[in-house]
């Protein structure tokens, strides 16, 4: 009798698990641009994020409306992705405070390219992202040194990543940043290089990093200017890895590596 009861308990437990599967995580891809330059890559980046979401069983919402930045709405999201946001991206102090509260409650943030050129007059935002955009030389091919390969955003790369992009010069770096990628400044052509960054960072200027900030998890990459980046499998894996880290998930590659180690 006890065995029958145990079997019934197991069967009912399995039925409940299958009838009530875990809720999908939801992310918000935010693309607001204020007055000024607007990247043409935004629709391409949105499509890339939708594919990343589909591949990882995530619900992806997309908006450029600042009113989505309210405490009640943000509570739905496991991660906020600021994909090529630029200039003033909030309308009110309440919207800014909603972001602060979200991060401080353990939220996750992913910033792409000109996300570091958003909200220029807000020091908290620059510290959260990890740096503040200053300027960039002309779009060109240059070499990127992979500083840390033991991260899902960089594990697919070799020692050097040669890429065409805008090499973002930034300042106001957060000292807690854990740098993943850095531009090899010896390969960047720029007649004003000595003005900034000069030798401030030696031969290497940080381009991508991750850190924990006021209870939240933050990944940022300065790369991604060209619309073609968002159909490039390597760059998509770079974005995906950053997102999965922010979500406290492991990439498929990381799972396979763990299996091989057993």
PDB file of C-alpha atoms in Angstrom:
ATOM      1  CA  UNK A   1       0.000   0.000   0.000  1.00  0.00           C
ATOM      2  CA  UNK A   2       2.807   2.377   0.941  1.00  0.00           C
ATOM      3  CA  UNK A   3       4.513   1.655  -2.401  1.00  0.00           C
ATOM      4  CA  UNK A   4       1.309   2.472  -4.299  1.00  0.00           C
ATOM      5  CA  UNK A   5       0.940   5.744  -2.426  1.00  0.00           C
ATOM      6  CA  UNK A   6       4.576   6.619  -3.166  1.00  0.00           C
ATOM      7  CA  UNK A   7       4.100   5.884  -6.869  1.00  0.00           C
ATOM      8  CA  UNK A   8       0.934   8.000  -6.977  1.00  0.00           C
ATOM      9  CA  UNK A   9       2.788  10.863  -5.282  1.00  0.00           C
ATOM     10  CA  UNK A  10       5.571  10.681  -7.871  1.00  0.00           C
ATOM     11  CA  UNK A  11       3.115  10.546 -10.784  1.00  0.00           C
ATOM     12  CA  UNK A  12       1.088  13.506  -9.503  1.00  0.00           C
ATOM     13  CA  UNK A  13       4.296  15.417  -8.854  1.00  0.00           C
ATOM     14  CA  UNK A  14       5.496  14.854 -12.426  1.00  0.00           C
ATOM     15  CA  UNK A  15       2.109  15.858 -13.834  1.00  0.00           C
ATOM     16  CA  UNK A  16       2.187  19.069 -11.832  1.00  0.00           C
ATOM     17  CA  UNK A  17       5.709  19.841 -13.021  1.00  0.00           C
ATOM     18  CA  UNK A  18       4.789  19.363 -16.680  1.00  0.00           C
ATOM     19  CA  UNK A  19       1.481  21.199 -16.414  1.00  0.00           C
ATOM     20  CA  UNK A  20       3.178  24.144 -14.639  1.00  0.00           C
ATOM     21  CA  UNK A  21       6.590  24.558 -16.302  1.00  0.00           C
ATOM     22  CA  UNK A  22       8.911  27.274 -14.941  1.00  0.00           C
ATOM     23  CA  UNK A  23       8.014  30.713 -16.243  1.00  0.00           C
ATOM     24  CA  UNK A  24      10.270  32.007 -18.999  1.00  0.00           C
ATOM     25  CA  UNK A  25      12.624  34.799 -18.113  1.00  0.00           C
ATOM     26  CA  UNK A  26      11.771  38.085 -19.773  1.00  0.00           C
ATOM     27  CA  UNK A  27      14.210  40.748 -20.976  1.00  0.00           C
ATOM     28  CA  UNK A  28      13.610  44.311 -22.128  1.00  0.00           C
ATOM     29  CA  UNK A  29      15.573  45.614 -25.113  1.00  0.00           C
ATOM     30  CA  UNK A  30      15.544  49.390 -24.763  1.00  0.00           C
ATOM     31  CA  UNK A  31      16.544  51.505 -27.791  1.00  0.00           C
ATOM     32  CA  UNK A  32      15.648  55.086 -26.871  1.00  0.00           C
ATOM     33  CA  UNK A  33      17.717  57.864 -28.495  1.00  0.00           C
ATOM     34  CA  UNK A  34      17.456  61.509 -27.538  1.00  0.00           C
ATOM     35  CA  UNK A  35      18.320  64.437 -29.806  1.00  0.00           C
ATOM     36  CA  UNK A  36      21.488  63.810 -31.772  1.00  0.00           C
ATOM     37  CA  UNK A  37      23.011  60.961 -33.707  1.00  0.00           C
ATOM     38  CA  UNK A  38      20.905  57.798 -34.006  1.00  0.00           C
ATOM     39  CA  UNK A  39      22.578  54.543 -35.003  1.00  0.00           C
ATOM     40  CA  UNK A  40      21.245  52.869 -38.129  1.00  0.00           C
ATOM     41  CA  UNK A  41      22.058  49.506 -36.559  1.00  0.00           C
ATOM     42  CA  UNK A  42      19.161  49.585 -34.090  1.00  0.00           C
ATOM     43  CA  UNK A  43      16.626  47.482 -36.056  1.00  0.00           C
ATOM     44  CA  UNK A  44      19.362  44.950 -36.825  1.00  0.00           C
ATOM     45  CA  UNK A  45      20.364  44.796 -33.165  1.00  0.00           C
ATOM     46  CA  UNK A  46      16.736  44.230 -32.174  1.00  0.00           C
ATOM     47  CA  UNK A  47      16.474  41.272 -34.536  1.00  0.00           C
ATOM     48  CA  UNK A  48      19.693  39.838 -33.118  1.00  0.00           C
ATOM     49  CA  UNK A  49      18.369  40.104 -29.563  1.00  0.00           C
ATOM     50  CA  UNK A  50      15.132  38.409 -30.587  1.00  0.00           C
ATOM     51  CA  UNK A  51      17.116  35.492 -32.014  1.00  0.00           C
ATOM     52  CA  UNK A  52      19.261  35.309 -28.887  1.00  0.00           C
ATOM     53  CA  UNK A  53      16.072  35.245 -26.840  1.00  0.00           C
ATOM     54  CA  UNK A  54      14.543  32.491 -28.936  1.00  0.00           C
ATOM     55  CA  UNK A  55      17.712  30.394 -28.697  1.00  0.00           C
ATOM     56  CA  UNK A  56      17.714  30.712 -24.907  1.00  0.00           C
ATOM     57  CA  UNK A  57      13.991  30.371 -24.175  1.00  0.00           C
ATOM     58  CA  UNK A  58      13.592  34.025 -23.221  1.00  0.00           C
ATOM     59  CA  UNK A  59      10.728  36.426 -23.817  1.00  0.00           C
ATOM     60  CA  UNK A  60      12.052  39.583 -25.483  1.00  0.00           C
ATOM     61  CA  UNK A  61      10.176  42.863 -25.247  1.00  0.00           C
ATOM     62  CA  UNK A  62      11.389  45.879 -27.242  1.00  0.00           C
ATOM     63  CA  UNK A  63      10.688  49.540 -26.579  1.00  0.00           C
ATOM     64  CA  UNK A  64      12.015  53.045 -27.145  1.00  0.00           C
ATOM     65  CA  UNK A  65       9.366  54.586 -24.885  1.00  0.00           C
ATOM     66  CA  UNK A  66      10.783  55.971 -21.610  1.00  0.00           C
ATOM     67  CA  UNK A  67       7.479  55.355 -19.830  1.00  0.00           C
ATOM     68  CA  UNK A  68       8.437  51.649 -19.620  1.00  0.00           C
ATOM     69  CA  UNK A  69      10.969  52.795 -17.013  1.00  0.00           C
ATOM     70  CA  UNK A  70       8.769  52.514 -13.959  1.00  0.00           C
ATOM     71  CA  UNK A  71       9.189  50.305 -10.934  1.00  0.00           C
ATOM     72  CA  UNK A  72       6.126  48.145 -11.534  1.00  0.00           C
ATOM     73  CA  UNK A  73       7.002  47.431 -15.151  1.00  0.00           C
ATOM     74  CA  UNK A  74      10.709  46.797 -14.603  1.00  0.00           C
ATOM     75  CA  UNK A  75       9.886  44.203 -11.954  1.00  0.00           C
ATOM     76  CA  UNK A  76       8.839  41.883 -14.820  1.00  0.00           C
ATOM     77  CA  UNK A  77      12.324  41.751 -16.304  1.00  0.00           C
ATOM     78  CA  UNK A  78      15.296  39.556 -15.516  1.00  0.00           C
ATOM     79  CA  UNK A  79      17.562  41.863 -17.546  1.00  0.00           C
ATOM     80  CA  UNK A  80      17.493  45.270 -19.210  1.00  0.00           C
ATOM     81  CA  UNK A  81      19.414  45.511 -22.493  1.00  0.00           C
ATOM     82  CA  UNK A  82      20.272  49.050 -23.575  1.00  0.00           C
ATOM     83  CA  UNK A  83      21.002  48.397 -27.237  1.00  0.00           C
ATOM     84  CA  UNK A  84      22.570  51.472 -28.837  1.00  0.00           C
ATOM     85  CA  UNK A  85      20.699  53.933 -26.685  1.00  0.00           C
ATOM     86  CA  UNK A  86      22.231  57.408 -26.965  1.00  0.00           C
ATOM     87  CA  UNK A  87      21.974  60.931 -25.522  1.00  0.00           C
ATOM     88  CA  UNK A  88      19.023  61.640 -23.211  1.00  0.00           C
ATOM     89  CA  UNK A  89      17.070  58.417 -22.808  1.00  0.00           C
ATOM     90  CA  UNK A  90      14.813  59.291 -19.862  1.00  0.00           C
ATOM     91  CA  UNK A  91      12.204  62.025 -19.545  1.00  0.00           C
ATOM     92  CA  UNK A  92      11.827  62.283 -15.786  1.00  0.00           C
ATOM     93  CA  UNK A  93      13.685  61.785 -12.513  1.00  0.00           C
ATOM     94  CA  UNK A  94      11.148  59.103 -11.632  1.00  0.00           C
ATOM     95  CA  UNK A  95      12.257  57.071 -14.653  1.00  0.00           C
ATOM     96  CA  UNK A  96      15.899  57.407 -13.623  1.00  0.00           C
ATOM     97  CA  UNK A  97      15.045  56.378 -10.076  1.00  0.00           C
ATOM     98  CA  UNK A  98      13.198  53.321 -11.394  1.00  0.00           C
ATOM     99  CA  UNK A  99      16.448  52.171 -13.025  1.00  0.00           C
ATOM    100  CA  UNK A 100      18.391  52.810  -9.813  1.00  0.00           C
ATOM    101  CA  UNK A 101      15.856  50.841  -7.782  1.00  0.00           C
ATOM    102  CA  UNK A 102      15.879  48.007 -10.316  1.00  0.00           C
ATOM    103  CA  UNK A 103      19.661  47.626 -10.131  1.00  0.00           C
ATOM    104  CA  UNK A 104      19.727  47.923  -6.344  1.00  0.00           C
ATOM    105  CA  UNK A 105      17.088  45.200  -6.079  1.00  0.00           C
ATOM    106  CA  UNK A 106      19.415  42.771  -7.874  1.00  0.00           C
ATOM    107  CA  UNK A 107      18.526  43.485 -11.499  1.00  0.00           C
ATOM    108  CA  UNK A 108      20.746  42.801 -14.500  1.00  0.00           C
ATOM    109  CA  UNK A 109      21.913  45.227 -17.182  1.00  0.00           C
ATOM    110  CA  UNK A 110      23.574  44.770 -20.575  1.00  0.00           C
ATOM    111  CA  UNK A 111      24.842  47.836 -22.433  1.00  0.00           C
ATOM    112  CA  UNK A 112      25.858  47.821 -26.091  1.00  0.00           C
ATOM    113  CA  UNK A 113      28.017  50.380 -27.925  1.00  0.00           C
ATOM    114  CA  UNK A 114      26.522  53.864 -27.471  1.00  0.00           C
ATOM    115  CA  UNK A 115      24.795  52.866 -24.244  1.00  0.00           C
ATOM    116  CA  UNK A 116      27.898  54.482 -22.700  1.00  0.00           C
ATOM    117  CA  UNK A 117      27.025  57.705 -24.566  1.00  0.00           C
ATOM    118  CA  UNK A 118      23.644  57.924 -22.856  1.00  0.00           C
ATOM    119  CA  UNK A 119      22.665  60.198 -19.974  1.00  0.00           C
ATOM    120  CA  UNK A 120      25.989  62.062 -20.121  1.00  0.00           C
ATOM    121  CA  UNK A 121      25.166  64.332 -17.185  1.00  0.00           C
ATOM    122  CA  UNK A 122      24.281  61.521 -14.787  1.00  0.00           C
ATOM    123  CA  UNK A 123      27.353  60.257 -12.860  1.00  0.00           C
ATOM    124  CA  UNK A 124      25.504  57.284 -11.329  1.00  0.00           C
ATOM    125  CA  UNK A 125      24.667  55.960 -14.780  1.00  0.00           C
ATOM    126  CA  UNK A 126      28.304  56.160 -15.947  1.00  0.00           C
ATOM    127  CA  UNK A 127      29.447  54.272 -12.844  1.00  0.00           C
ATOM    128  CA  UNK A 128      26.759  51.648 -13.378  1.00  0.00           C
ATOM    129  CA  UNK A 129      27.675  51.110 -17.036  1.00  0.00           C
ATOM    130  CA  UNK A 130      31.346  51.164 -16.055  1.00  0.00           C
ATOM    131  CA  UNK A 131      32.526  54.093 -18.167  1.00  0.00           C
ATOM    132  CA  UNK A 132      31.495  57.172 -20.109  1.00  0.00           C
ATOM    133  CA  UNK A 133      31.996  57.733 -23.848  1.00  0.00           C
ATOM    134  CA  UNK A 134      34.424  60.534 -24.736  1.00  0.00           C
ATOM    135  CA  UNK A 135      35.033  60.216 -28.493  1.00  0.00           C
ATOM    136  CA  UNK A 136      36.108  57.765 -31.186  1.00  0.00           C
ATOM    137  CA  UNK A 137      38.412  57.841 -34.200  1.00  0.00           C
ATOM    138  CA  UNK A 138      37.161  56.888 -37.663  1.00  0.00           C
ATOM    139  CA  UNK A 139      35.550  53.497 -38.226  1.00  0.00           C
ATOM    140  CA  UNK A 140      38.422  51.142 -39.050  1.00  0.00           C
ATOM    141  CA  UNK A 141      39.957  47.711 -38.640  1.00  0.00           C
ATOM    142  CA  UNK A 142      42.012  47.295 -35.480  1.00  0.00           C
ATOM    143  CA  UNK A 143      43.139  44.563 -33.110  1.00  0.00           C
ATOM    144  CA  UNK A 144      41.459  43.742 -29.837  1.00  0.00           C
ATOM    145  CA  UNK A 145      43.327  41.888 -27.104  1.00  0.00           C
ATOM    146  CA  UNK A 146      41.312  39.269 -25.271  1.00  0.00           C
ATOM    147  CA  UNK A 147      42.140  39.937 -21.628  1.00  0.00           C
ATOM    148  CA  UNK A 148      39.942  37.238 -20.118  1.00  0.00           C
ATOM    149  CA  UNK A 149      38.844  34.140 -22.045  1.00  0.00           C
ATOM    150  CA  UNK A 150      37.170  32.522 -19.040  1.00  0.00           C
ATOM    151  CA  UNK A 151      33.871  34.290 -19.569  1.00  0.00           C
ATOM    152  CA  UNK A 152      30.912  33.332 -21.789  1.00  0.00           C
ATOM    153  CA  UNK A 153      31.229  36.640 -23.699  1.00  0.00           C
ATOM    154  CA  UNK A 154      34.821  35.882 -24.777  1.00  0.00           C
ATOM    155  CA  UNK A 155      35.307  32.114 -24.493  1.00  0.00           C
ATOM    156  CA  UNK A 156      34.851  31.684 -28.276  1.00  0.00           C
ATOM    157  CA  UNK A 157      37.743  34.065 -29.101  1.00  0.00           C
ATOM    158  CA  UNK A 158      41.454  33.543 -29.579  1.00  0.00           C
ATOM    159  CA  UNK A 159      44.176  35.716 -28.098  1.00  0.00           C
ATOM    160  CA  UNK A 160      43.365  38.553 -30.533  1.00  0.00           C
ATOM    161  CA  UNK A 161      40.164  39.609 -32.260  1.00  0.00           C
ATOM    162  CA  UNK A 162      40.697  41.676 -35.399  1.00  0.00           C
ATOM    163  CA  UNK A 163      37.556  43.661 -36.067  1.00  0.00           C
ATOM    164  CA  UNK A 164      36.169  46.655 -37.935  1.00  0.00           C
ATOM    165  CA  UNK A 165      34.442  49.002 -35.528  1.00  0.00           C
ATOM    166  CA  UNK A 166      34.518  52.364 -33.826  1.00  0.00           C
ATOM    167  CA  UNK A 167      37.186  52.243 -31.148  1.00  0.00           C
ATOM    168  CA  UNK A 168      35.418  53.974 -28.282  1.00  0.00           C
ATOM    169  CA  UNK A 169      37.582  56.153 -26.061  1.00  0.00           C
ATOM    170  CA  UNK A 170      35.983  56.359 -22.646  1.00  0.00           C
ATOM    171  CA  UNK A 171      36.710  57.851 -19.249  1.00  0.00           C
ATOM    172  CA  UNK A 172      35.152  57.772 -15.775  1.00  0.00           C
ATOM    173  CA  UNK A 173      35.884  54.041 -15.611  1.00  0.00           C
ATOM    174  CA  UNK A 174      34.520  52.185 -12.627  1.00  0.00           C
ATOM    175  CA  UNK A 175      37.545  50.710 -10.794  1.00  0.00           C
ATOM    176  CA  UNK A 176      35.560  47.535 -10.122  1.00  0.00           C
ATOM    177  CA  UNK A 177      35.275  46.720 -13.849  1.00  0.00           C
ATOM    178  CA  UNK A 178      36.614  43.296 -14.732  1.00  0.00           C
ATOM    179  CA  UNK A 179      37.973  43.873 -18.216  1.00  0.00           C
ATOM    180  CA  UNK A 180      37.324  41.294 -20.935  1.00  0.00           C
ATOM    181  CA  UNK A 181      38.523  43.060 -24.105  1.00  0.00           C
ATOM    182  CA  UNK A 182      40.884  45.951 -24.788  1.00  0.00           C
ATOM    183  CA  UNK A 183      41.789  47.794 -27.980  1.00  0.00           C
ATOM    184  CA  UNK A 184      45.438  47.465 -28.987  1.00  0.00           C
ATOM    185  CA  UNK A 185      46.089  51.172 -29.400  1.00  0.00           C
ATOM    186  CA  UNK A 186      49.193  50.460 -31.482  1.00  0.00           C
ATOM    187  CA  UNK A 187      46.856  49.277 -34.262  1.00  0.00           C
ATOM    188  CA  UNK A 188      44.406  52.215 -34.086  1.00  0.00           C
ATOM    189  CA  UNK A 189      44.938  55.070 -36.542  1.00  0.00           C
ATOM    190  CA  UNK A 190      44.085  58.420 -34.986  1.00  0.00           C
ATOM    191  CA  UNK A 191      45.865  61.735 -35.479  1.00  0.00           C
ATOM    192  CA  UNK A 192      44.585  62.945 -32.074  1.00  0.00           C
ATOM    193  CA  UNK A 193      45.482  59.830 -30.119  1.00  0.00           C
ATOM    194  CA  UNK A 194      48.067  61.667 -28.033  1.00  0.00           C
ATOM    195  CA  UNK A 195      45.459  64.165 -26.860  1.00  0.00           C
ATOM    196  CA  UNK A 196      43.395  61.313 -25.419  1.00  0.00           C
ATOM    197  CA  UNK A 197      43.937  58.574 -24.390  1.00  0.00           C
ATOM    198  CA  UNK A 198      47.669  59.087 -24.970  1.00  0.00           C
ATOM    199  CA  UNK A 199      49.578  56.747 -22.651  1.00  0.00           C
ATOM    200  CA  UNK A 200      46.929  56.835 -19.927  1.00  0.00           C
ATOM    201  CA  UNK A 201      46.184  53.137 -20.362  1.00  0.00           C
ATOM    202  CA  UNK A 202      49.471  52.055 -21.897  1.00  0.00           C
ATOM    203  CA  UNK A 203      48.964  50.160 -25.140  1.00  0.00           C
ATOM    204  CA  UNK A 204      45.518  48.827 -24.264  1.00  0.00           C
ATOM    205  CA  UNK A 205      42.213  50.630 -23.798  1.00  0.00           C
ATOM    206  CA  UNK A 206      39.269  48.746 -22.174  1.00  0.00           C
ATOM    207  CA  UNK A 207      36.372  47.982 -24.521  1.00  0.00           C
ATOM    208  CA  UNK A 208      34.270  45.336 -22.763  1.00  0.00           C
ATOM    209  CA  UNK A 209      33.858  44.364 -19.136  1.00  0.00           C
ATOM    210  CA  UNK A 210      31.542  43.067 -16.450  1.00  0.00           C
ATOM    211  CA  UNK A 211      31.057  43.944 -12.809  1.00  0.00           C
ATOM    212  CA  UNK A 212      28.638  43.833  -9.922  1.00  0.00           C
ATOM    213  CA  UNK A 213      27.199  47.196  -8.989  1.00  0.00           C
ATOM    214  CA  UNK A 214      25.029  48.109  -6.012  1.00  0.00           C
ATOM    215  CA  UNK A 215      23.476  44.636  -5.970  1.00  0.00           C
ATOM    216  CA  UNK A 216      23.033  44.280  -9.740  1.00  0.00           C
ATOM    217  CA  UNK A 217      25.052  42.563 -12.464  1.00  0.00           C
ATOM    218  CA  UNK A 218      26.350  44.621 -15.408  1.00  0.00           C
ATOM    219  CA  UNK A 219      27.935  43.649 -18.727  1.00  0.00           C
ATOM    220  CA  UNK A 220      29.015  46.261 -21.265  1.00  0.00           C
ATOM    221  CA  UNK A 221      30.628  46.107 -24.696  1.00  0.00           C
ATOM    222  CA  UNK A 222      31.687  49.162 -26.687  1.00  0.00           C
ATOM    223  CA  UNK A 223      31.608  47.137 -29.905  1.00  0.00           C
ATOM    224  CA  UNK A 224      28.695  46.904 -32.332  1.00  0.00           C
ATOM    225  CA  UNK A 225      28.618  50.031 -34.499  1.00  0.00           C
ATOM    226  CA  UNK A 226      28.131  48.300 -37.831  1.00  0.00           C
ATOM    227  CA  UNK A 227      24.727  46.857 -38.736  1.00  0.00           C
ATOM    228  CA  UNK A 228      26.560  43.812 -40.113  1.00  0.00           C
ATOM    229  CA  UNK A 229      27.763  42.965 -36.617  1.00  0.00           C
ATOM    230  CA  UNK A 230      24.287  41.790 -35.737  1.00  0.00           C
ATOM    231  CA  UNK A 231      24.384  38.942 -38.234  1.00  0.00           C
ATOM    232  CA  UNK A 232      27.969  37.989 -37.382  1.00  0.00           C
ATOM    233  CA  UNK A 233      27.925  34.707 -35.403  1.00  0.00           C
ATOM    234  CA  UNK A 234      31.004  35.652 -33.371  1.00  0.00           C
ATOM    235  CA  UNK A 235      29.620  39.014 -32.314  1.00  0.00           C
ATOM    236  CA  UNK A 236      26.225  37.483 -31.525  1.00  0.00           C
ATOM    237  CA  UNK A 237      27.929  34.947 -29.269  1.00  0.00           C
ATOM    238  CA  UNK A 238      29.747  37.830 -27.585  1.00  0.00           C
ATOM    239  CA  UNK A 239      26.402  39.515 -26.840  1.00  0.00           C
ATOM    240  CA  UNK A 240      24.740  36.263 -25.855  1.00  0.00           C
ATOM    241  CA  UNK A 241      27.536  35.405 -23.443  1.00  0.00           C
ATOM    242  CA  UNK A 242      27.279  38.789 -21.765  1.00  0.00           C
ATOM    243  CA  UNK A 243      23.531  38.398 -21.392  1.00  0.00           C
ATOM    244  CA  UNK A 244      23.791  34.892 -19.978  1.00  0.00           C
ATOM    245  CA  UNK A 245      26.350  36.032 -17.425  1.00  0.00           C
ATOM    246  CA  UNK A 246      24.066  38.897 -16.388  1.00  0.00           C
ATOM    247  CA  UNK A 247      21.193  36.422 -16.060  1.00  0.00           C
ATOM    248  CA  UNK A 248      23.384  34.051 -14.022  1.00  0.00           C
ATOM    249  CA  UNK A 249      23.012  31.443 -16.755  1.00  0.00           C
ATOM    250  CA  UNK A 250      25.658  29.301 -18.410  1.00  0.00           C
ATOM    251  CA  UNK A 251      26.136  29.360 -22.159  1.00  0.00           C
ATOM    252  CA  UNK A 252      25.686  26.147 -24.135  1.00  0.00           C
ATOM    253  CA  UNK A 253      29.439  26.134 -24.756  1.00  0.00           C
ATOM    254  CA  UNK A 254      30.100  26.334 -21.027  1.00  0.00           C
ATOM    255  CA  UNK A 255      27.786  23.371 -20.437  1.00  0.00           C
ATOM    256  CA  UNK A 256      29.600  21.280 -23.060  1.00  0.00           C
ATOM    257  CA  UNK A 257      32.985  22.169 -21.563  1.00  0.00           C
ATOM    258  CA  UNK A 258      31.801  21.034 -18.136  1.00  0.00           C
ATOM    259  CA  UNK A 259      30.613  17.722 -19.561  1.00  0.00           C
ATOM    260  CA  UNK A 260      33.972  17.173 -21.223  1.00  0.00           C
ATOM    261  CA  UNK A 261      35.795  17.760 -17.970  1.00  0.00           C
ATOM    262  CA  UNK A 262      33.854  14.980 -16.181  1.00  0.00           C
TER     263      UNK A 262
END
